[in-house]
Amino acid sequence: MNETTVTQFIVDSFPDVETSENFGYTFFFYKTDHILPFATLSSSDNEYDQISNLNRPGVFRLNIGISKQSFHTIFGHAVIDTTKYDFTVLDTILPHPEYARQYFVCILNPSDNSFLTIVQLLTEAYSIAETRNSKRNATK
């Protein structure tokens, strides 16, 4: 898998996805709800984020916002100590180095095998964004 394949999969698989690029990230939003992305993809370090050493050739990180329940299923209920993780390791689902408290996970260079799990997480993240958008529109 490469970043183009992952990006194309997200755009093609989920209806009404809009993308935006900033600071070397691609943000994936549900419709015009550009408040909180359900996923992001980063392919290079920047002044705010160098923990994954994304300046290595071909390395990218996919970040996905999942539910609290799913996050706890993967990592347990303890407070996540991000200093205990190696955020440079490839093809391993990890808590996001900065946004674990918001239940974001990340993976560097997912393989075809891990992508099956990634699809489930992306589907959940998309569903959360869709529900959030519906609730926002219902209160207008």
mmCIF file of N, CA and C in Angstrom:
data_model
loop_
_atom_site.group_PDB
_atom_site.id
_atom_site.type_symbol
_atom_site.label_atom_id
_atom_site.label_comp_id
_atom_site.label_asym_id
_atom_site.label_seq_id
_atom_site.Cartn_x
_atom_site.Cartn_y
_atom_site.Cartn_z
ATOM 1 N N MET A 1 0.839 -1.176 0.000
ATOM 2 C CA MET A 1 0.000 0.000 0.000
ATOM 3 C C MET A 1 0.890 1.248 0.000
ATOM 4 N N ASN A 2 0.419 2.247 -0.695
ATOM 5 C CA ASN A 2 1.095 3.537 -0.634
ATOM 6 C C ASN A 2 0.056 4.613 -0.347
ATOM 7 N N GLU A 3 0.490 5.831 -0.151
ATOM 8 C CA GLU A 3 -0.444 6.877 0.251
ATOM 9 C C GLU A 3 -1.486 7.175 -0.824
ATOM 10 N N THR A 4 -1.118 7.053 -2.090
ATOM 11 C CA THR A 4 -2.077 7.276 -3.167
ATOM 12 C C THR A 4 -3.179 6.224 -3.127
ATOM 13 N N THR A 5 -2.805 4.976 -2.910
ATOM 14 C CA THR A 5 -3.772 3.883 -2.834
ATOM 15 C C THR A 5 -4.723 4.085 -1.653
ATOM 16 N N VAL A 6 -4.186 4.461 -0.513
ATOM 17 C CA VAL A 6 -5.012 4.675 0.680
ATOM 18 C C VAL A 6 -5.961 5.853 0.455
ATOM 19 N N THR A 7 -5.441 6.949 -0.063
ATOM 20 C CA THR A 7 -6.273 8.123 -0.330
ATOM 21 C C THR A 7 -7.390 7.769 -1.293
ATOM 22 N N GLN A 8 -7.061 7.104 -2.370
ATOM 23 C CA GLN A 8 -8.064 6.742 -3.376
ATOM 24 C C GLN A 8 -9.103 5.801 -2.790
ATOM 25 N N PHE A 9 -8.667 4.865 -1.946
ATOM 26 C CA PHE A 9 -9.609 3.951 -1.303
ATOM 27 C C PHE A 9 -10.628 4.727 -0.465
ATOM 28 N N ILE A 10 -10.155 5.662 0.342
ATOM 29 C CA ILE A 10 -11.057 6.430 1.208
ATOM 30 C C ILE A 10 -12.041 7.239 0.369
ATOM 31 N N VAL A 11 -11.550 7.938 -0.628
ATOM 32 C CA VAL A 11 -12.397 8.792 -1.464
ATOM 33 C C VAL A 11 -13.407 7.958 -2.247
ATOM 34 N N ASP A 12 -12.988 6.802 -2.746
ATOM 35 C CA ASP A 12 -13.873 5.957 -3.551
ATOM 36 C C ASP A 12 -14.847 5.127 -2.713
ATOM 37 N N SER A 13 -14.489 4.801 -1.484
ATOM 38 C CA SER A 13 -15.282 3.873 -0.681
ATOM 39 C C SER A 13 -16.355 4.528 0.167
ATOM 40 N N PHE A 14 -16.171 5.784 0.502
ATOM 41 C CA PHE A 14 -17.104 6.457 1.398
ATOM 42 C C PHE A 14 -17.732 7.643 0.678
ATOM 43 N N PRO A 15 -19.068 7.665 0.613
ATOM 44 C CA PRO A 15 -19.724 8.767 -0.099
ATOM 45 C C PRO A 15 -19.515 10.111 0.603
ATOM 46 N N ASP A 16 -19.510 11.153 -0.180
ATOM 47 C CA ASP A 16 -19.487 12.525 0.325
ATOM 48 C C ASP A 16 -18.224 12.877 1.105
ATOM 49 N N VAL A 17 -17.114 12.263 0.769
ATOM 50 C CA VAL A 17 -15.854 12.604 1.419
ATOM 51 C C VAL A 17 -15.242 13.800 0.697
ATOM 52 N N GLU A 18 -14.836 14.774 1.490
ATOM 53 C CA GLU A 18 -14.107 15.919 0.960
ATOM 54 C C GLU A 18 -12.712 15.914 1.570
ATOM 55 N N THR A 19 -11.738 16.326 0.784
ATOM 56 C CA THR A 19 -10.360 16.371 1.277
ATOM 57 C C THR A 19 -9.855 17.807 1.288
ATOM 58 N N SER A 20 -8.875 18.008 2.129
ATOM 59 C CA SER A 20 -8.196 19.292 2.214
ATOM 60 C C SER A 20 -6.744 18.997 2.554
ATOM 61 N N GLU A 21 -5.835 19.818 2.071
ATOM 62 C CA GLU A 21 -4.418 19.614 2.372
ATOM 63 C C GLU A 21 -3.852 20.836 3.077
ATOM 64 N N ASN A 22 -3.049 20.545 4.116
ATOM 65 C CA ASN A 22 -2.419 21.619 4.875
ATOM 66 C C ASN A 22 -1.309 21.016 5.726
ATOM 67 N N PHE A 23 -0.199 21.720 5.881
ATOM 68 C CA PHE A 23 0.936 21.290 6.706
ATOM 69 C C PHE A 23 1.453 19.901 6.328
ATOM 70 N N GLY A 24 1.315 19.495 5.070
ATOM 71 C CA GLY A 24 1.764 18.175 4.646
ATOM 72 C C GLY A 24 0.798 17.054 4.977
ATOM 73 N N TYR A 25 -0.400 17.398 5.424
ATOM 74 C CA TYR A 25 -1.435 16.412 5.739
ATOM 75 C C TYR A 25 -2.535 16.471 4.692
ATOM 76 N N THR A 26 -3.147 15.328 4.440
ATOM 77 C CA THR A 26 -4.412 15.273 3.726
ATOM 78 C C THR A 26 -5.475 14.975 4.769
ATOM 79 N N PHE A 27 -6.482 15.831 4.851
ATOM 80 C CA PHE A 27 -7.578 15.684 5.809
ATOM 81 C C PHE A 27 -8.782 15.108 5.083
ATOM 82 N N PHE A 28 -9.441 14.137 5.701
ATOM 83 C CA PHE A 28 -10.638 13.520 5.135
ATOM 84 C C PHE A 28 -11.834 13.907 5.999
ATOM 85 N N PHE A 29 -12.788 14.615 5.376
ATOM 86 C CA PHE A 29 -13.963 15.112 6.075
ATOM 87 C C PHE A 29 -15.226 14.476 5.494
ATOM 88 N N TYR A 30 -16.259 14.427 6.319
ATOM 89 C CA TYR A 30 -17.568 14.032 5.826
ATOM 90 C C TYR A 30 -18.275 15.283 5.318
ATOM 91 N N LYS A 31 -18.617 15.277 4.059
ATOM 92 C CA LYS A 31 -19.276 16.404 3.389
ATOM 93 C C LYS A 31 -18.502 17.696 3.635
ATOM 94 N N THR A 32 -19.235 18.748 3.935
ATOM 95 C CA THR A 32 -18.607 20.057 4.129
ATOM 96 C C THR A 32 -18.255 20.305 5.588
ATOM 97 N N ASP A 33 -18.358 19.281 6.418
ATOM 98 C CA ASP A 33 -18.041 19.407 7.837
ATOM 99 C C ASP A 33 -16.518 19.421 8.009
ATOM 100 N N HIS A 34 -15.927 20.561 7.776
ATOM 101 C CA HIS A 34 -14.477 20.672 7.838
ATOM 102 C C HIS A 34 -14.002 21.103 9.226
ATOM 103 N N ILE A 35 -14.740 20.685 10.251
ATOM 104 C CA ILE A 35 -14.369 20.995 11.622
ATOM 105 C C ILE A 35 -13.430 19.935 12.172
ATOM 106 N N LEU A 36 -13.809 18.668 12.008
ATOM 107 C CA LEU A 36 -13.014 17.570 12.544
ATOM 108 C C LEU A 36 -12.917 16.459 11.504
ATOM 109 N N PRO A 37 -11.724 16.161 11.023
ATOM 110 C CA PRO A 37 -11.594 15.081 10.044
ATOM 111 C C PRO A 37 -11.787 13.723 10.719
ATOM 112 N N PHE A 38 -12.288 12.751 9.951
ATOM 113 C CA PHE A 38 -12.389 11.401 10.502
ATOM 114 C C PHE A 38 -11.094 10.632 10.272
ATOM 115 N N ALA A 39 -10.268 11.130 9.369
ATOM 116 C CA ALA A 39 -8.957 10.522 9.120
ATOM 117 C C ALA A 39 -8.038 11.581 8.525
ATOM 118 N N THR A 40 -6.744 11.376 8.707
ATOM 119 C CA THR A 40 -5.741 12.218 8.070
ATOM 120 C C THR A 40 -4.613 11.319 7.575
ATOM 121 N N LEU A 41 -3.881 11.836 6.623
ATOM 122 C CA LEU A 41 -2.725 11.112 6.104
ATOM 123 C C LEU A 41 -1.570 12.101 6.026
ATOM 124 N N SER A 42 -0.430 11.705 6.558
ATOM 125 C CA SER A 42 0.745 12.562 6.554
ATOM 126 C C SER A 42 1.915 11.815 5.933
ATOM 127 N N SER A 43 2.663 12.500 5.094
ATOM 128 C CA SER A 43 3.775 11.833 4.422
ATOM 129 C C SER A 43 5.119 12.527 4.636
ATOM 130 N N SER A 44 5.128 13.534 5.520
ATOM 131 C CA SER A 44 6.407 14.186 5.796
ATOM 132 C C SER A 44 6.370 14.816 7.181
ATOM 133 N N ASP A 45 7.540 14.936 7.766
ATOM 134 C CA ASP A 45 7.653 15.626 9.039
ATOM 135 C C ASP A 45 7.385 17.112 8.822
ATOM 136 N N ASN A 46 6.967 17.774 9.891
ATOM 137 C CA ASN A 46 6.858 19.225 9.868
ATOM 138 C C ASN A 46 7.315 19.730 11.229
ATOM 139 N N GLU A 47 7.309 21.016 11.430
ATOM 140 C CA GLU A 47 7.853 21.559 12.678
ATOM 141 C C GLU A 47 7.060 21.121 13.900
ATOM 142 N N TYR A 48 5.828 20.684 13.731
ATOM 143 C CA TYR A 48 4.993 20.267 14.853
ATOM 144 C C TYR A 48 4.982 18.757 15.070
ATOM 145 N N ASP A 49 5.400 17.999 14.085
ATOM 146 C CA ASP A 49 5.251 16.548 14.150
ATOM 147 C C ASP A 49 6.432 15.876 13.451
ATOM 148 N N GLN A 50 7.339 15.344 14.259
ATOM 149 C CA GLN A 50 8.498 14.638 13.720
ATOM 150 C C GLN A 50 8.668 13.269 14.363
ATOM 151 N N ILE A 51 7.725 12.872 15.199
ATOM 152 C CA ILE A 51 7.873 11.678 16.022
ATOM 153 C C ILE A 51 7.916 10.377 15.208
ATOM 154 N N SER A 52 7.296 10.377 14.019
ATOM 155 C CA SER A 52 7.251 9.155 13.218
ATOM 156 C C SER A 52 8.346 9.072 12.171
ATOM 157 N N ASN A 53 9.198 10.089 12.112
ATOM 158 C CA ASN A 53 10.275 10.129 11.121
ATOM 159 C C ASN A 53 9.722 9.860 9.716
ATOM 160 N N LEU A 54 8.764 10.687 9.339
ATOM 161 C CA LEU A 54 8.087 10.509 8.053
ATOM 162 C C LEU A 54 8.916 10.971 6.866
ATOM 163 N N ASN A 55 10.076 11.528 7.104
ATOM 164 C CA ASN A 55 10.933 11.932 5.999
ATOM 165 C C ASN A 55 11.701 10.770 5.387
ATOM 166 N N ARG A 56 11.503 9.571 5.911
ATOM 167 C CA ARG A 56 12.093 8.390 5.277
ATOM 168 C C ARG A 56 11.398 8.149 3.939
ATOM 169 N N PRO A 57 12.118 7.678 2.941
ATOM 170 C CA PRO A 57 11.501 7.465 1.622
ATOM 171 C C PRO A 57 10.309 6.508 1.697
ATOM 172 N N GLY A 58 9.176 6.970 1.146
ATOM 173 C CA GLY A 58 7.994 6.126 1.026
ATOM 174 C C GLY A 58 7.189 5.924 2.301
ATOM 175 N N VAL A 59 7.559 6.566 3.407
ATOM 176 C CA VAL A 59 6.869 6.351 4.681
ATOM 177 C C VAL A 59 5.757 7.391 4.848
ATOM 178 N N PHE A 60 4.579 6.914 5.237
ATOM 179 C CA PHE A 60 3.454 7.791 5.520
ATOM 180 C C PHE A 60 2.702 7.256 6.733
ATOM 181 N N ARG A 61 1.907 8.125 7.348
ATOM 182 C CA ARG A 61 1.131 7.722 8.528
ATOM 183 C C ARG A 61 -0.338 8.040 8.294
ATOM 184 N N LEU A 62 -1.164 7.030 8.486
ATOM 185 C CA LEU A 62 -2.606 7.184 8.430
ATOM 186 C C LEU A 62 -3.123 7.310 9.859
ATOM 187 N N ASN A 63 -3.913 8.348 10.126
ATOM 188 C CA ASN A 63 -4.488 8.608 11.445
ATOM 189 C C ASN A 63 -6.001 8.476 11.325
ATOM 190 N N ILE A 64 -6.629 7.791 12.285
ATOM 191 C CA ILE A 64 -8.060 7.506 12.200
ATOM 192 C C ILE A 64 -8.709 7.762 13.557
ATOM 193 N N GLY A 65 -9.801 8.514 13.560
ATOM 194 C CA GLY A 65 -10.547 8.799 14.784
ATOM 195 C C GLY A 65 -11.638 7.766 15.003
ATOM 196 N N ILE A 66 -11.480 6.937 16.016
ATOM 197 C CA ILE A 66 -12.429 5.853 16.271
ATOM 198 C C ILE A 66 -13.202 6.121 17.565
ATOM 199 N N SER A 67 -14.089 5.209 17.899
ATOM 200 C CA SER A 67 -14.882 5.369 19.115
ATOM 201 C C SER A 67 -14.052 5.045 20.352
ATOM 202 N N LYS A 68 -14.498 5.555 21.469
ATOM 203 C CA LYS A 68 -13.857 5.264 22.754
ATOM 204 C C LYS A 68 -13.843 3.758 23.009
ATOM 205 N N GLN A 69 -14.960 3.113 22.726
ATOM 206 C CA GLN A 69 -15.055 1.668 22.949
ATOM 207 C C GLN A 69 -14.031 0.904 22.099
ATOM 208 N N SER A 70 -13.927 1.233 20.844
ATOM 209 C CA SER A 70 -12.957 0.548 19.974
ATOM 210 C C SER A 70 -11.532 0.836 20.415
ATOM 211 N N PHE A 71 -11.267 2.084 20.788
ATOM 212 C CA PHE A 71 -9.936 2.450 21.261
ATOM 213 C C PHE A 71 -9.567 1.601 22.478
ATOM 214 N N HIS A 72 -10.500 1.476 23.421
ATOM 215 C CA HIS A 72 -10.240 0.687 24.631
ATOM 216 C C HIS A 72 -10.128 -0.804 24.321
ATOM 217 N N THR A 73 -10.837 -1.268 23.321
ATOM 218 C CA THR A 73 -10.714 -2.671 22.915
ATOM 219 C C THR A 73 -9.295 -2.949 22.405
ATOM 220 N N ILE A 74 -8.735 -2.003 21.688
ATOM 221 C CA ILE A 74 -7.395 -2.185 21.124
ATOM 222 C C ILE A 74 -6.306 -1.988 22.182
ATOM 223 N N PHE A 75 -6.427 -0.931 23.000
ATOM 224 C CA PHE A 75 -5.332 -0.544 23.894
ATOM 225 C C PHE A 75 -5.623 -0.707 25.384
ATOM 226 N N GLY A 76 -6.822 -1.127 25.732
ATOM 227 C CA GLY A 76 -7.172 -1.245 27.138
ATOM 228 C C GLY A 76 -7.699 0.069 27.682
ATOM 229 N N HIS A 77 -8.063 0.057 28.953
ATOM 230 C CA HIS A 77 -8.700 1.223 29.568
ATOM 231 C C HIS A 77 -7.723 2.141 30.293
ATOM 232 N N ALA A 78 -6.492 1.747 30.417
ATOM 233 C CA ALA A 78 -5.518 2.585 31.129
ATOM 234 C C ALA A 78 -5.218 3.839 30.316
ATOM 235 N N VAL A 79 -4.793 4.880 30.993
ATOM 236 C CA VAL A 79 -4.359 6.096 30.312
ATOM 237 C C VAL A 79 -3.135 5.740 29.462
ATOM 238 N N ILE A 80 -3.160 6.173 28.234
ATOM 239 C CA ILE A 80 -2.089 5.836 27.302
ATOM 240 C C ILE A 80 -0.854 6.693 27.584
ATOM 241 N N ASP A 81 0.258 6.028 27.810
ATOM 242 C CA ASP A 81 1.539 6.710 27.964
ATOM 243 C C ASP A 81 2.262 6.595 26.622
ATOM 244 N N THR A 82 2.170 7.654 25.825
ATOM 245 C CA THR A 82 2.730 7.591 24.476
ATOM 246 C C THR A 82 4.257 7.520 24.460
ATOM 247 N N THR A 83 4.903 7.750 25.597
ATOM 248 C CA THR A 83 6.362 7.636 25.632
ATOM 249 C C THR A 83 6.804 6.171 25.561
ATOM 250 N N LYS A 84 5.890 5.253 25.725
ATOM 251 C CA LYS A 84 6.230 3.826 25.711
ATOM 252 C C LYS A 84 6.069 3.192 24.335
ATOM 253 N N TYR A 85 5.779 3.985 23.332
ATOM 254 C CA TYR A 85 5.570 3.466 21.981
ATOM 255 C C TYR A 85 6.659 3.954 21.048
ATOM 256 N N ASP A 86 6.994 3.115 20.092
ATOM 257 C CA ASP A 86 7.914 3.500 19.028
ATOM 258 C C ASP A 86 7.067 3.903 17.823
ATOM 259 N N PHE A 87 6.919 5.186 17.598
ATOM 260 C CA PHE A 87 6.055 5.696 16.538
ATOM 261 C C PHE A 87 6.725 5.678 15.164
ATOM 262 N N THR A 88 7.889 5.037 15.071
ATOM 263 C CA THR A 88 8.548 4.896 13.771
ATOM 264 C C THR A 88 8.342 3.500 13.179
ATOM 265 N N VAL A 89 7.744 2.595 13.947
ATOM 266 C CA VAL A 89 7.552 1.224 13.491
ATOM 267 C C VAL A 89 6.471 1.186 12.401
ATOM 268 N N LEU A 90 6.721 0.384 11.391
ATOM 269 C CA LEU A 90 5.800 0.269 10.260
ATOM 270 C C LEU A 90 4.739 -0.795 10.527
ATOM 271 N N ASP A 91 3.580 -0.604 9.911
ATOM 272 C CA ASP A 91 2.514 -1.604 9.840
ATOM 273 C C ASP A 91 2.039 -2.109 11.208
ATOM 274 N N THR A 92 1.910 -1.207 12.162
ATOM 275 C CA THR A 92 1.426 -1.547 13.500
ATOM 276 C C THR A 92 0.441 -0.467 13.944
ATOM 277 N N ILE A 93 -0.734 -0.872 14.380
ATOM 278 C CA ILE A 93 -1.709 0.093 14.871
ATOM 279 C C ILE A 93 -1.261 0.565 16.253
ATOM 280 N N LEU A 94 -1.145 1.886 16.383
ATOM 281 C CA LEU A 94 -0.670 2.518 17.609
ATOM 282 C C LEU A 94 -1.647 3.617 18.018
ATOM 283 N N PRO A 95 -1.625 4.011 19.282
ATOM 284 C CA PRO A 95 -2.374 5.219 19.632
ATOM 285 C C PRO A 95 -1.686 6.408 18.955
ATOM 286 N N HIS A 96 -2.449 7.381 18.559
ATOM 287 C CA HIS A 96 -1.843 8.547 17.924
ATOM 288 C C HIS A 96 -0.937 9.251 18.940
ATOM 289 N N PRO A 97 0.244 9.702 18.531
ATOM 290 C CA PRO A 97 1.182 10.310 19.482
ATOM 291 C C PRO A 97 0.662 11.586 20.149
ATOM 292 N N GLU A 98 -0.218 12.320 19.511
ATOM 293 C CA GLU A 98 -0.758 13.557 20.081
ATOM 294 C C GLU A 98 -2.254 13.477 20.388
ATOM 295 N N TYR A 99 -2.993 12.698 19.637
ATOM 296 C CA TYR A 99 -4.450 12.713 19.739
ATOM 297 C C TYR A 99 -5.046 11.400 20.258
ATOM 298 N N ALA A 100 -4.285 10.651 21.007
ATOM 299 C CA ALA A 100 -4.809 9.417 21.601
ATOM 300 C C ALA A 100 -5.965 9.732 22.553
ATOM 301 N N ARG A 101 -5.891 10.847 23.250
ATOM 302 C CA ARG A 101 -6.973 11.213 24.182
ATOM 303 C C ARG A 101 -8.285 11.480 23.458
ATOM 304 N N GLN A 102 -8.211 11.791 22.178
ATOM 305 C CA GLN A 102 -9.411 11.976 21.365
ATOM 306 C C GLN A 102 -9.738 10.701 20.591
ATOM 307 N N TYR A 103 -9.092 9.599 20.981
ATOM 308 C CA TYR A 103 -9.334 8.256 20.425
ATOM 309 C C TYR A 103 -8.919 8.137 18.956
ATOM 310 N N PHE A 104 -7.809 8.773 18.630
ATOM 311 C CA PHE A 104 -7.218 8.587 17.310
ATOM 312 C C PHE A 104 -6.148 7.509 17.392
ATOM 313 N N VAL A 105 -6.128 6.675 16.373
ATOM 314 C CA VAL A 105 -5.080 5.672 16.224
ATOM 315 C C VAL A 105 -4.287 6.022 14.976
ATOM 316 N N CYS A 106 -3.127 5.400 14.827
ATOM 317 C CA CYS A 106 -2.329 5.650 13.640
ATOM 318 C C CYS A 106 -1.614 4.371 13.219
ATOM 319 N N ILE A 107 -1.190 4.373 11.983
ATOM 320 C CA ILE A 107 -0.397 3.260 11.448
ATOM 321 C C ILE A 107 0.488 3.821 10.343
ATOM 322 N N LEU A 108 1.745 3.418 10.343
ATOM 323 C CA LEU A 108 2.672 3.794 9.286
ATOM 324 C C LEU A 108 2.703 2.674 8.256
ATOM 325 N N ASN A 109 2.497 3.038 7.015
ATOM 326 C CA ASN A 109 2.592 2.108 5.892
ATOM 327 C C ASN A 109 1.840 0.798 6.136
ATOM 328 N N PRO A 110 0.516 0.845 6.211
ATOM 329 C CA PRO A 110 -0.227 -0.401 6.405
ATOM 330 C C PRO A 110 0.011 -1.367 5.243
ATOM 331 N N SER A 111 0.119 -2.640 5.572
ATOM 332 C CA SER A 111 0.271 -3.677 4.553
ATOM 333 C C SER A 111 -1.111 -4.096 4.071
ATOM 334 N N ASP A 112 -1.148 -4.930 3.050
ATOM 335 C CA ASP A 112 -2.426 -5.467 2.582
ATOM 336 C C ASP A 112 -3.126 -6.230 3.705
ATOM 337 N N ASN A 113 -2.376 -6.967 4.513
ATOM 338 C CA ASN A 113 -2.976 -7.739 5.607
ATOM 339 C C ASN A 113 -3.575 -6.842 6.674
ATOM 340 N N SER A 114 -2.873 -5.815 7.108
ATOM 341 C CA SER A 114 -3.405 -4.937 8.148
ATOM 342 C C SER A 114 -4.485 -4.021 7.596
ATOM 343 N N PHE A 115 -4.519 -3.849 6.301
ATOM 344 C CA PHE A 115 -5.513 -2.943 5.729
ATOM 345 C C PHE A 115 -6.936 -3.447 5.945
ATOM 346 N N LEU A 116 -7.109 -4.740 6.111
ATOM 347 C CA LEU A 116 -8.449 -5.264 6.411
ATOM 348 C C LEU A 116 -8.950 -4.680 7.731
ATOM 349 N N THR A 117 -8.095 -4.606 8.725
ATOM 350 C CA THR A 117 -8.452 -3.986 10.001
ATOM 351 C C THR A 117 -8.629 -2.484 9.827
ATOM 352 N N ILE A 118 -7.777 -1.864 9.040
ATOM 353 C CA ILE A 118 -7.846 -0.431 8.794
ATOM 354 C C ILE A 118 -9.182 -0.062 8.148
ATOM 355 N N VAL A 119 -9.663 -0.895 7.245
ATOM 356 C CA VAL A 119 -10.958 -0.640 6.599
ATOM 357 C C VAL A 119 -12.069 -0.604 7.648
ATOM 358 N N GLN A 120 -12.030 -1.516 8.601
ATOM 359 C CA GLN A 120 -13.036 -1.525 9.674
ATOM 360 C C GLN A 120 -12.952 -0.237 10.498
ATOM 361 N N LEU A 121 -11.744 0.192 10.826
ATOM 362 C CA LEU A 121 -11.565 1.409 11.611
ATOM 363 C C LEU A 121 -12.003 2.648 10.829
ATOM 364 N N LEU A 122 -11.677 2.687 9.544
ATOM 365 C CA LEU A 122 -12.109 3.802 8.703
ATOM 366 C C LEU A 122 -13.628 3.846 8.586
ATOM 367 N N THR A 123 -14.240 2.685 8.453
ATOM 368 C CA THR A 123 -15.702 2.612 8.365
ATOM 369 C C THR A 123 -16.341 3.163 9.635
ATOM 370 N N GLU A 124 -15.790 2.797 10.782
ATOM 371 C CA GLU A 124 -16.299 3.321 12.039
ATOM 372 C C GLU A 124 -16.089 4.834 12.123
ATOM 373 N N ALA A 125 -14.916 5.294 11.780
ATOM 374 C CA ALA A 125 -14.614 6.730 11.841
ATOM 375 C C ALA A 125 -15.537 7.527 10.926
ATOM 376 N N TYR A 126 -15.775 7.017 9.743
ATOM 377 C CA TYR A 126 -16.687 7.665 8.800
ATOM 378 C C TYR A 126 -18.098 7.723 9.378
ATOM 379 N N SER A 127 -18.534 6.634 9.968
ATOM 380 C CA SER A 127 -19.863 6.572 10.572
ATOM 381 C C SER A 127 -20.007 7.588 11.712
ATOM 382 N N ILE A 128 -18.971 7.726 12.518
ATOM 383 C CA ILE A 128 -18.977 8.716 13.601
ATOM 384 C C ILE A 128 -19.113 10.121 13.015
ATOM 385 N N ALA A 129 -18.363 10.411 11.962
ATOM 386 C CA ALA A 129 -18.423 11.729 11.321
ATOM 387 C C ALA A 129 -19.799 11.980 10.713
ATOM 388 N N GLU A 130 -20.351 10.961 10.107
ATOM 389 C CA GLU A 130 -21.686 11.063 9.500
ATOM 390 C C GLU A 130 -22.741 11.358 10.577
ATOM 391 N N THR A 131 -22.681 10.651 11.702
ATOM 392 C CA THR A 131 -23.619 10.861 12.807
ATOM 393 C C THR A 131 -23.454 12.251 13.405
ATOM 394 N N ARG A 132 -22.204 12.674 13.604
ATOM 395 C CA ARG A 132 -21.928 14.004 14.151
ATOM 396 C C ARG A 132 -22.514 15.077 13.241
ATOM 397 N N ASN A 133 -22.359 14.905 11.945
ATOM 398 C CA ASN A 133 -22.889 15.867 10.987
ATOM 399 C C ASN A 133 -24.413 15.892 11.016
ATOM 400 N N SER A 134 -25.037 14.730 11.108
ATOM 401 C CA SER A 134 -26.501 14.655 11.168
ATOM 402 C C SER A 134 -27.035 15.351 12.411
ATOM 403 N N LYS A 135 -26.384 15.152 13.537
ATOM 404 C CA LYS A 135 -26.809 15.797 14.790
ATOM 405 C C LYS A 135 -26.669 17.312 14.688
ATOM 406 N N ARG A 136 -25.574 17.763 14.086
ATOM 407 C CA ARG A 136 -25.361 19.201 13.918
ATOM 408 C C ARG A 136 -26.453 19.807 13.048
ATOM 409 N N ASN A 137 -26.782 19.115 11.979
ATOM 410 C CA ASN A 137 -27.812 19.628 11.056
ATOM 411 C C ASN A 137 -29.201 19.578 11.678
ATOM 412 N N ALA A 138 -29.455 18.639 12.559
ATOM 413 C CA ALA A 138 -30.759 18.528 13.207
ATOM 414 C C ALA A 138 -31.008 19.667 14.189
ATOM 415 N N THR A 139 -29.944 20.251 14.704
ATOM 416 C CA THR A 139 -30.091 21.330 15.681
ATOM 417 C C THR A 139 -30.138 22.700 15.011
ATOM 418 N N LYS A 140 -29.976 22.764 13.717
ATOM 419 C CA LYS A 140 -30.001 24.053 13.007
ATOM 420 C C LYS A 140 -31.429 24.511 12.768
#
